[in-house]
CSV table of N, CA and C in Angstrom, one decimal:
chain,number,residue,atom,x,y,z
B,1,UNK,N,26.2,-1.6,29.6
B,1,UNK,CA,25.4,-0.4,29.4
B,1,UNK,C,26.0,0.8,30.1
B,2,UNK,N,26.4,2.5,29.3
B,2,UNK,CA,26.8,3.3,30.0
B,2,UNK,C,26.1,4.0,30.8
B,3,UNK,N,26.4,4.9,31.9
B,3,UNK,CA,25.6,5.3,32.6
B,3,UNK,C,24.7,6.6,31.7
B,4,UNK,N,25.3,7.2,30.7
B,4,UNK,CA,24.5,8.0,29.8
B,4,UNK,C,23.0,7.0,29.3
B,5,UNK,N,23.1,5.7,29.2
B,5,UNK,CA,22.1,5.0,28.5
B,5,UNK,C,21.2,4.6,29.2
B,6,UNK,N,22.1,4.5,30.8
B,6,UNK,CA,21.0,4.0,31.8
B,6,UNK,C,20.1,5.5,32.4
B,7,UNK,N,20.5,6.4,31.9
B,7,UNK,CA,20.1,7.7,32.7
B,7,UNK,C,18.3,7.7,30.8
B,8,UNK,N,19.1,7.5,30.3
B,8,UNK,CA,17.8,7.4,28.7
B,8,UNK,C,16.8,6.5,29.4
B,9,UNK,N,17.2,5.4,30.0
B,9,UNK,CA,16.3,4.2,29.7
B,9,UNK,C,15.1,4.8,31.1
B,10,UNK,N,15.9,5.0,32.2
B,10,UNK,CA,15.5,5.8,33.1
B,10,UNK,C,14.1,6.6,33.0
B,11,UNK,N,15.0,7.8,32.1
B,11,UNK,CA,14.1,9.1,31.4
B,11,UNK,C,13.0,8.4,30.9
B,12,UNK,N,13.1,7.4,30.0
B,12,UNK,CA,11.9,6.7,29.2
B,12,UNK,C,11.4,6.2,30.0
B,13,UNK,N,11.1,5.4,31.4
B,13,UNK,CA,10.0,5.4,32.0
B,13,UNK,C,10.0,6.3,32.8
B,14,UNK,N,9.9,7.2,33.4
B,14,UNK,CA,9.3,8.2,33.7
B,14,UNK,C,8.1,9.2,32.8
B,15,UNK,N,9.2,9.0,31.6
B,15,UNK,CA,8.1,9.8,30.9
B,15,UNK,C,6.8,8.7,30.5
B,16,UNK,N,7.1,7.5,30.5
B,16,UNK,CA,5.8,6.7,30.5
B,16,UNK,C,5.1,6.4,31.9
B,17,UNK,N,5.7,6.6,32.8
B,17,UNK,CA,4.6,6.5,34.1
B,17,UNK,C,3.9,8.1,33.9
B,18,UNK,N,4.3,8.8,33.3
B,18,UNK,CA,3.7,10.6,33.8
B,18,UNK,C,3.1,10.6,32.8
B,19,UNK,N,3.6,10.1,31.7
B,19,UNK,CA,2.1,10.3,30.1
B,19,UNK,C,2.7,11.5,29.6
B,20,UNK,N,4.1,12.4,29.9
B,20,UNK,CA,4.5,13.3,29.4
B,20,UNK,C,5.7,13.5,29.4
B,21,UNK,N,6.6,14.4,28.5
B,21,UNK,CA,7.8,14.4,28.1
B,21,UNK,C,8.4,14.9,29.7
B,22,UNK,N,9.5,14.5,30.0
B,22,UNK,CA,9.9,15.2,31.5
B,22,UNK,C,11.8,15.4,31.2
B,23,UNK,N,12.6,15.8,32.0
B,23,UNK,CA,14.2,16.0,31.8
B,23,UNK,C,14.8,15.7,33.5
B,24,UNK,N,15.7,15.2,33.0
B,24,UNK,CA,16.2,14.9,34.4
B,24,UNK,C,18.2,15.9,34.3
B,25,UNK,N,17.7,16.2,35.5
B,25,UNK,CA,19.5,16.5,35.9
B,25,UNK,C,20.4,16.1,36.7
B,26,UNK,N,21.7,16.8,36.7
B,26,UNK,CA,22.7,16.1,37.8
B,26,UNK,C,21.9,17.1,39.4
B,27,UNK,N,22.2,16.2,40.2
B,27,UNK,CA,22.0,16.7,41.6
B,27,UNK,C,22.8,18.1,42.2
B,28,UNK,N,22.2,19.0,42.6
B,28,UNK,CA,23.0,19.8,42.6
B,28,UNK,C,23.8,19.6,44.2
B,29,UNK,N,25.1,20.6,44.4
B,29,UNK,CA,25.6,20.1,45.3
B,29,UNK,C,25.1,20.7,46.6
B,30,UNK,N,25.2,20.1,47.7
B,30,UNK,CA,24.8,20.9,48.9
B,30,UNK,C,25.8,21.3,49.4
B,31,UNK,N,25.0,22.7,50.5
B,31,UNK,CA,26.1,23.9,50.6
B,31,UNK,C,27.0,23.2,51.7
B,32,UNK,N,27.3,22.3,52.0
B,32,UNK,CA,28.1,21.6,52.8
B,32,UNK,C,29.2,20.8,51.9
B,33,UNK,N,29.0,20.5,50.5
B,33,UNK,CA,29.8,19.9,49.5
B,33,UNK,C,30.5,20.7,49.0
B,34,UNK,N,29.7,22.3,48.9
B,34,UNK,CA,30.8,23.3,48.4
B,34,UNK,C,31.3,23.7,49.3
B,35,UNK,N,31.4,23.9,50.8
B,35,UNK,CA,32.1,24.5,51.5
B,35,UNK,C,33.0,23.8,51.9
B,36,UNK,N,33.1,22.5,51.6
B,36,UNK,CA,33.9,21.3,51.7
B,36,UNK,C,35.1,21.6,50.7
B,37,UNK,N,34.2,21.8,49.6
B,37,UNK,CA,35.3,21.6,48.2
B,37,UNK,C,36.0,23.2,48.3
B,38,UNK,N,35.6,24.3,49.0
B,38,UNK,CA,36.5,25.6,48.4
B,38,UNK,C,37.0,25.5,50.0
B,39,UNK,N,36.8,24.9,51.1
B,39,UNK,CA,37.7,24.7,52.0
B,39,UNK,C,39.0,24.1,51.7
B,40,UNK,N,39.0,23.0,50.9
B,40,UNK,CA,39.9,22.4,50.3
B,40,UNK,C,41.1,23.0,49.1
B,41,UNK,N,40.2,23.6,48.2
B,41,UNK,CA,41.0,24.6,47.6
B,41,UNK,C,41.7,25.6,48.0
B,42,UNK,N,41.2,26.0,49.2
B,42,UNK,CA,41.7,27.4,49.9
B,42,UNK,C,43.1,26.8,50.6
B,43,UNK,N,43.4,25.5,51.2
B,43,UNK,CA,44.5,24.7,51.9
B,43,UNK,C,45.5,24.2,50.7
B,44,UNK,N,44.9,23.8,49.7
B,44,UNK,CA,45.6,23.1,48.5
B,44,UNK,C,46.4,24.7,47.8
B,45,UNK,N,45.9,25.6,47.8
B,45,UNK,CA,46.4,27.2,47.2
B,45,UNK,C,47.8,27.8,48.3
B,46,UNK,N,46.7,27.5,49.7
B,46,UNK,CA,48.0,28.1,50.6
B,46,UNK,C,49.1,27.5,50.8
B,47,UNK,N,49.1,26.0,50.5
B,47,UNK,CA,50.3,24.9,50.5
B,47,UNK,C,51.1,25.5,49.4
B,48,UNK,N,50.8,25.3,48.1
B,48,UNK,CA,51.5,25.8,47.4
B,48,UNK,C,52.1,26.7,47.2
B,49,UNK,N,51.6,28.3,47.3
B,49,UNK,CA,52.1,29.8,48.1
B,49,UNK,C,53.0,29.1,48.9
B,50,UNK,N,52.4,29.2,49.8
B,50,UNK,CA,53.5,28.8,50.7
B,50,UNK,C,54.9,28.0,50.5
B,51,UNK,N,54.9,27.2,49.6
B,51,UNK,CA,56.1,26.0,49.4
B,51,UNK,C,56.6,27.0,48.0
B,52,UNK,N,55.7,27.8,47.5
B,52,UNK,CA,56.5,28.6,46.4
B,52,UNK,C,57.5,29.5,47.0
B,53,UNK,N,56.8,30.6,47.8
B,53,UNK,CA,57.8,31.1,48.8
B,53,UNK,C,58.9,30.9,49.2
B,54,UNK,N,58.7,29.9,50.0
B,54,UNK,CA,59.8,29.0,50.8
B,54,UNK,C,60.7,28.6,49.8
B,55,UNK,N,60.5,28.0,48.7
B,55,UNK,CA,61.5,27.8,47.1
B,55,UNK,C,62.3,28.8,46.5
B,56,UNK,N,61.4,30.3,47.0
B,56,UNK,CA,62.4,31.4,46.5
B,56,UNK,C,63.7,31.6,47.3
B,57,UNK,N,63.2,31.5,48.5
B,57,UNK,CA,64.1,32.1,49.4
B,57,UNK,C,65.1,31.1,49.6
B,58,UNK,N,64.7,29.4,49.4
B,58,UNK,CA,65.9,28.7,49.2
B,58,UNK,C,67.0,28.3,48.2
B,59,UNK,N,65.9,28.6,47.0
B,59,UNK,CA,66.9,28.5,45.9
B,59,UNK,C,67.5,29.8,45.2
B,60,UNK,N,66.6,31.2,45.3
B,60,UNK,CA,67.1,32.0,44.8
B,60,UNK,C,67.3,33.3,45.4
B,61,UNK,N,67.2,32.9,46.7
B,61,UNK,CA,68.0,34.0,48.2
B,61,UNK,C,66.4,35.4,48.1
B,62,UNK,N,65.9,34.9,47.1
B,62,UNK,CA,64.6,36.2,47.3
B,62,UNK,C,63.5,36.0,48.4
B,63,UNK,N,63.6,36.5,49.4
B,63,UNK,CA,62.4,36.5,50.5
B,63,UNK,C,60.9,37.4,50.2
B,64,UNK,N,60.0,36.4,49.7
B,64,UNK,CA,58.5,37.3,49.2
B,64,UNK,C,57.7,36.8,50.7
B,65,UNK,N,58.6,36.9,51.7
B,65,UNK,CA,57.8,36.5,53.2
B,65,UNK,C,56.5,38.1,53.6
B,66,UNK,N,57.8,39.6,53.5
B,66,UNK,CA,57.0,40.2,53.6
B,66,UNK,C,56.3,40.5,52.7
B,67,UNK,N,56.2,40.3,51.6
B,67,UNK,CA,55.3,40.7,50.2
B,67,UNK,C,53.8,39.9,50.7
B,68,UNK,N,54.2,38.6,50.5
B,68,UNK,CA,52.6,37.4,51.0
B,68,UNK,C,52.5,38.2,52.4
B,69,UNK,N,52.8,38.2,53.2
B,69,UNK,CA,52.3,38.5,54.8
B,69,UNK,C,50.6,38.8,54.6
B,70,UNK,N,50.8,40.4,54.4
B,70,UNK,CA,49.3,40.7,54.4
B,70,UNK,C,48.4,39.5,53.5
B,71,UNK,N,48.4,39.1,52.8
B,71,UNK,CA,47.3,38.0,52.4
B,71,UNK,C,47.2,37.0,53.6
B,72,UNK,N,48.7,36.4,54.2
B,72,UNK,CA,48.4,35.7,55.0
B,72,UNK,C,47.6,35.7,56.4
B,73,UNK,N,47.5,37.1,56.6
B,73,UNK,CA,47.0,38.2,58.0
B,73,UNK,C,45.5,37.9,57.4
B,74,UNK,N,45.1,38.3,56.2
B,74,UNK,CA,43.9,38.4,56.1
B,74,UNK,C,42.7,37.3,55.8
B,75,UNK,N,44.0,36.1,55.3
B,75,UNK,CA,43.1,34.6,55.2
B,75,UNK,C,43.0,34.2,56.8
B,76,UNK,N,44.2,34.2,57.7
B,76,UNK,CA,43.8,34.1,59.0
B,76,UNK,C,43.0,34.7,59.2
B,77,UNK,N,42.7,35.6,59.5
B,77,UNK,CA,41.6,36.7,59.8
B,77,UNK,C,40.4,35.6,59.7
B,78,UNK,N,39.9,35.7,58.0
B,78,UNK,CA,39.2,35.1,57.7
B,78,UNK,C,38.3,33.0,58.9
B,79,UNK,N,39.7,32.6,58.6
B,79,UNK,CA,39.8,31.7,59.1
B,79,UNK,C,39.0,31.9,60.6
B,80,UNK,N,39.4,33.0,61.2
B,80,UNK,CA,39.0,33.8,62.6
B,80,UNK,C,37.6,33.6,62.6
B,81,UNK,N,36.9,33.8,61.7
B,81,UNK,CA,35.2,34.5,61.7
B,81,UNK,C,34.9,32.8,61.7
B,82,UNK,N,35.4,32.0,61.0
B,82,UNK,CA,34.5,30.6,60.9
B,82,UNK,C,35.3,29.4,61.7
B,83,UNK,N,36.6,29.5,62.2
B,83,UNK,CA,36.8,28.6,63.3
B,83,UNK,C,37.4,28.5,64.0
B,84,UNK,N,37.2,27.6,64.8
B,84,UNK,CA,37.3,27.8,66.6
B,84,UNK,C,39.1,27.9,66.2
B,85,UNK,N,39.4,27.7,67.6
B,85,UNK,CA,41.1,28.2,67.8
B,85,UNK,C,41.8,26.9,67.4
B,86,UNK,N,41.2,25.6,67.7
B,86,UNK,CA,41.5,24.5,68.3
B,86,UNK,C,41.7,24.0,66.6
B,87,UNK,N,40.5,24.5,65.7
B,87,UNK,CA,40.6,23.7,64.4
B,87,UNK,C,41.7,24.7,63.6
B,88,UNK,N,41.7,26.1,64.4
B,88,UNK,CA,42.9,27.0,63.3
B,88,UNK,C,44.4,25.9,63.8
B,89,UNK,N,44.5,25.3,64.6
B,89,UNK,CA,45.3,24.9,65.0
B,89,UNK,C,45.7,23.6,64.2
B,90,UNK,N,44.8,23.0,63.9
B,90,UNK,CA,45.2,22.2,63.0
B,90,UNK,C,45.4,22.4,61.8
B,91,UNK,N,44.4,23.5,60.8
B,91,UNK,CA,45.0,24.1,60.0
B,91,UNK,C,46.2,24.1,59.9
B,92,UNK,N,46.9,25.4,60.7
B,92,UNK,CA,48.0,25.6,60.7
B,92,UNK,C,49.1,24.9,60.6
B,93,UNK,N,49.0,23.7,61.5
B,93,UNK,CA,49.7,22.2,61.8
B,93,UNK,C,49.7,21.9,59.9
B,94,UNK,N,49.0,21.5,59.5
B,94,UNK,CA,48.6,20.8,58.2
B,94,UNK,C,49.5,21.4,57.2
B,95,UNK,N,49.5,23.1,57.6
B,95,UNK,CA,49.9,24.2,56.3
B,95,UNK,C,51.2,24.5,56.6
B,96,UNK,N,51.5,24.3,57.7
B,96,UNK,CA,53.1,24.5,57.7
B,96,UNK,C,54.1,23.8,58.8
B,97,UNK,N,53.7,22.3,59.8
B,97,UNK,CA,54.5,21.8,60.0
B,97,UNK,C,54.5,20.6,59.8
B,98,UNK,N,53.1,20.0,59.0
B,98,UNK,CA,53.3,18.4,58.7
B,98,UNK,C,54.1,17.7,57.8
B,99,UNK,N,54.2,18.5,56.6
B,99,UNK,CA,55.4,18.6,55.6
B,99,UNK,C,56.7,18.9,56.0
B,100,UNK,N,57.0,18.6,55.9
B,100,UNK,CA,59.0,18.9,56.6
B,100,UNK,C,59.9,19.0,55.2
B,101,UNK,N,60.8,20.2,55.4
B,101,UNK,CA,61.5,20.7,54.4
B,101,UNK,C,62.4,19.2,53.6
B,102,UNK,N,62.6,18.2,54.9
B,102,UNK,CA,63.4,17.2,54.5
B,102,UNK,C,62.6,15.7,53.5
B,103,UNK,N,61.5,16.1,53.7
B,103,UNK,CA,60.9,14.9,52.9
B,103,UNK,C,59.7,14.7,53.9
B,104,UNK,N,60.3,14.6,54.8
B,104,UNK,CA,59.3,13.6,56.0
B,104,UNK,C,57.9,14.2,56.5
B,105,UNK,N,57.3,13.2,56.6
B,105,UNK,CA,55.6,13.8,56.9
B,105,UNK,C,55.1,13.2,58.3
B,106,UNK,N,54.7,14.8,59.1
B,106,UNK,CA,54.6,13.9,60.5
B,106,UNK,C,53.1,13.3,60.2
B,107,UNK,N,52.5,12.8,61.5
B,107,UNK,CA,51.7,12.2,61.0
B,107,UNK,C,51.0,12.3,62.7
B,108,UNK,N,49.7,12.1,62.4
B,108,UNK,CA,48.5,12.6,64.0
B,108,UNK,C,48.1,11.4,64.4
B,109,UNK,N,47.9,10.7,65.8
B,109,UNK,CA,48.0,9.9,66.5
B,109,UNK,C,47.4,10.2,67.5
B,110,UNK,N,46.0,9.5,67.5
B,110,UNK,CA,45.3,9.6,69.2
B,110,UNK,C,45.8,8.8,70.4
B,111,UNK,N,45.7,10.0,71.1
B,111,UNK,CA,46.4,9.5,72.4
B,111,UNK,C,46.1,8.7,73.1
B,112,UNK,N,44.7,8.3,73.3
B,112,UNK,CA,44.2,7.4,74.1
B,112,UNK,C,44.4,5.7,73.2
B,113,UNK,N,44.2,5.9,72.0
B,113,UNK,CA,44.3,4.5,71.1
B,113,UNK,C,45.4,4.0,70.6
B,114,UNK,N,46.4,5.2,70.0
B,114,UNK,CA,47.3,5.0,69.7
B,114,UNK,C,47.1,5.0,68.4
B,115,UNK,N,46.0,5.0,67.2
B,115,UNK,CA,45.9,5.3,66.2
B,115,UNK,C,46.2,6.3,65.3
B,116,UNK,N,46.9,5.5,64.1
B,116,UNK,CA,47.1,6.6,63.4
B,116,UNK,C,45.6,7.4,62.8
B,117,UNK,N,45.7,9.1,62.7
B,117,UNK,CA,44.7,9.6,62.3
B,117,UNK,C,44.8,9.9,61.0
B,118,UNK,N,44.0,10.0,60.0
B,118,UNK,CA,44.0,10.1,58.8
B,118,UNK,C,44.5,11.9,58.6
B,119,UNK,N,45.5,12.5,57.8
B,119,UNK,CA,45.6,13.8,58.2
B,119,UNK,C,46.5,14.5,56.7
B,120,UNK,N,46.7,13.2,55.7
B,120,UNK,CA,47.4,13.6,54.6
B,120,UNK,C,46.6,14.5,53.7
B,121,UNK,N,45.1,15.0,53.8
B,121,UNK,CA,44.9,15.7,52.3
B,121,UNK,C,44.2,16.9,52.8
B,122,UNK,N,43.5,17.8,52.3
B,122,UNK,CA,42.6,19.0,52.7
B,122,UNK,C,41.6,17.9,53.3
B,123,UNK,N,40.9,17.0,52.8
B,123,UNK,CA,40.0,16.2,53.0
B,123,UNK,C,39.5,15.9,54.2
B,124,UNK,N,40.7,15.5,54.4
B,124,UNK,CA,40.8,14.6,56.2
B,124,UNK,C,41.3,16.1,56.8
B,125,UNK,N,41.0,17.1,56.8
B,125,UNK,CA,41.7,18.2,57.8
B,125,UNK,C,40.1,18.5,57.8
B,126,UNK,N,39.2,18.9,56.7
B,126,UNK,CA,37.5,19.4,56.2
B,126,UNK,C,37.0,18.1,57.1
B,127,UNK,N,37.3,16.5,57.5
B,127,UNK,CA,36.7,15.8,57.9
B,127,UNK,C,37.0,16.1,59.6
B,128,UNK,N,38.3,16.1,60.2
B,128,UNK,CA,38.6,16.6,61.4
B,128,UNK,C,37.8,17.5,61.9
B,129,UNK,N,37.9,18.6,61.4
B,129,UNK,CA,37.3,19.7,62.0
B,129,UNK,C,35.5,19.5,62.0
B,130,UNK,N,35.1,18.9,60.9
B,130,UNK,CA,33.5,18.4,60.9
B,130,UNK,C,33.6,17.7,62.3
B,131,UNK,N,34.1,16.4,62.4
B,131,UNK,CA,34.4,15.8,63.8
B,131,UNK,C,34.2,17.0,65.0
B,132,UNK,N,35.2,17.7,65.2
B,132,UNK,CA,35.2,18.3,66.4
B,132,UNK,C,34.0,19.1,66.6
B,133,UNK,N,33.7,19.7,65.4
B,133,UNK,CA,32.8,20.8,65.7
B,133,UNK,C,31.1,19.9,66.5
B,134,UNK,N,31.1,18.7,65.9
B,134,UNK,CA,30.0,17.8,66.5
B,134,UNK,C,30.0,17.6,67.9
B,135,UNK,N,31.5,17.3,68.5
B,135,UNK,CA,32.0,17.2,69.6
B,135,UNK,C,31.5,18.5,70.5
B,136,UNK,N,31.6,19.3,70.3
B,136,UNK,CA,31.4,20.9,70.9
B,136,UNK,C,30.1,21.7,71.0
């Protein structure tokens, strides 16, 4: 059975426990899911910018370093008003030194365990900083 059929079969008793026609919908997201999700988009955008940049200037000697700047002044900025120094720091770590021009991906390790930290996607950077901020 698909979930379209189980969502019908659903609908049909409800509308037989209520004795009236009723509609159901998807759940909408909470403002914690979207700030999650355009957090993510905003790191997934600047990675790219960023690595497009960096592509100019290595393969075709054109530096659009000062051109981006000011955007990059003003999403930090931004960054400024909603978080601490400690999570811009990771940020930053994520957006421009975990990637390495040569292939290699560093990777985050607590000091006290010796664990590797999960640190590969926007995800785990949106989940880190959730972490800390609890911490504080």
């Amino acid at each position: 059975m698909s979930k379209k059929d189980n969502v019908k079969k659903i609908k049909s008793y409800i509308d037989d426990v209520l004795g009236t026609k009723s509609s159901l919908r998807d759940k909408l997201p909470s403002k914690k899911s979207r700030e999650k999700e355009l957090f993510c988009e905003v790191l997934r955008n600047l990675q790219f910018v960023n690595g497009r940049t960096l592509g100019m200037k290595h393969d075709y000697k054109i530096n659009m370093m000062d051109y981006d700047d000011p955007f990059y002044v003003a999403l930090e900025n931004l960054f400024q008003l909603n978080y601490t120094q400690e999570q811009r720091n990771l940020i930053n770590w994520w957006l421009y030194d975990k990637f390495l021009p040569t292939g290699e991906i560093l990777i985050l390790t607590d000091k006290a365990e010796g664990d590797v930290i999960p640190s590969d996607t926007p995800e785990d950077i949106w989940d880190l900083i959730q972490e800390q901020k609890k911490k504080s």
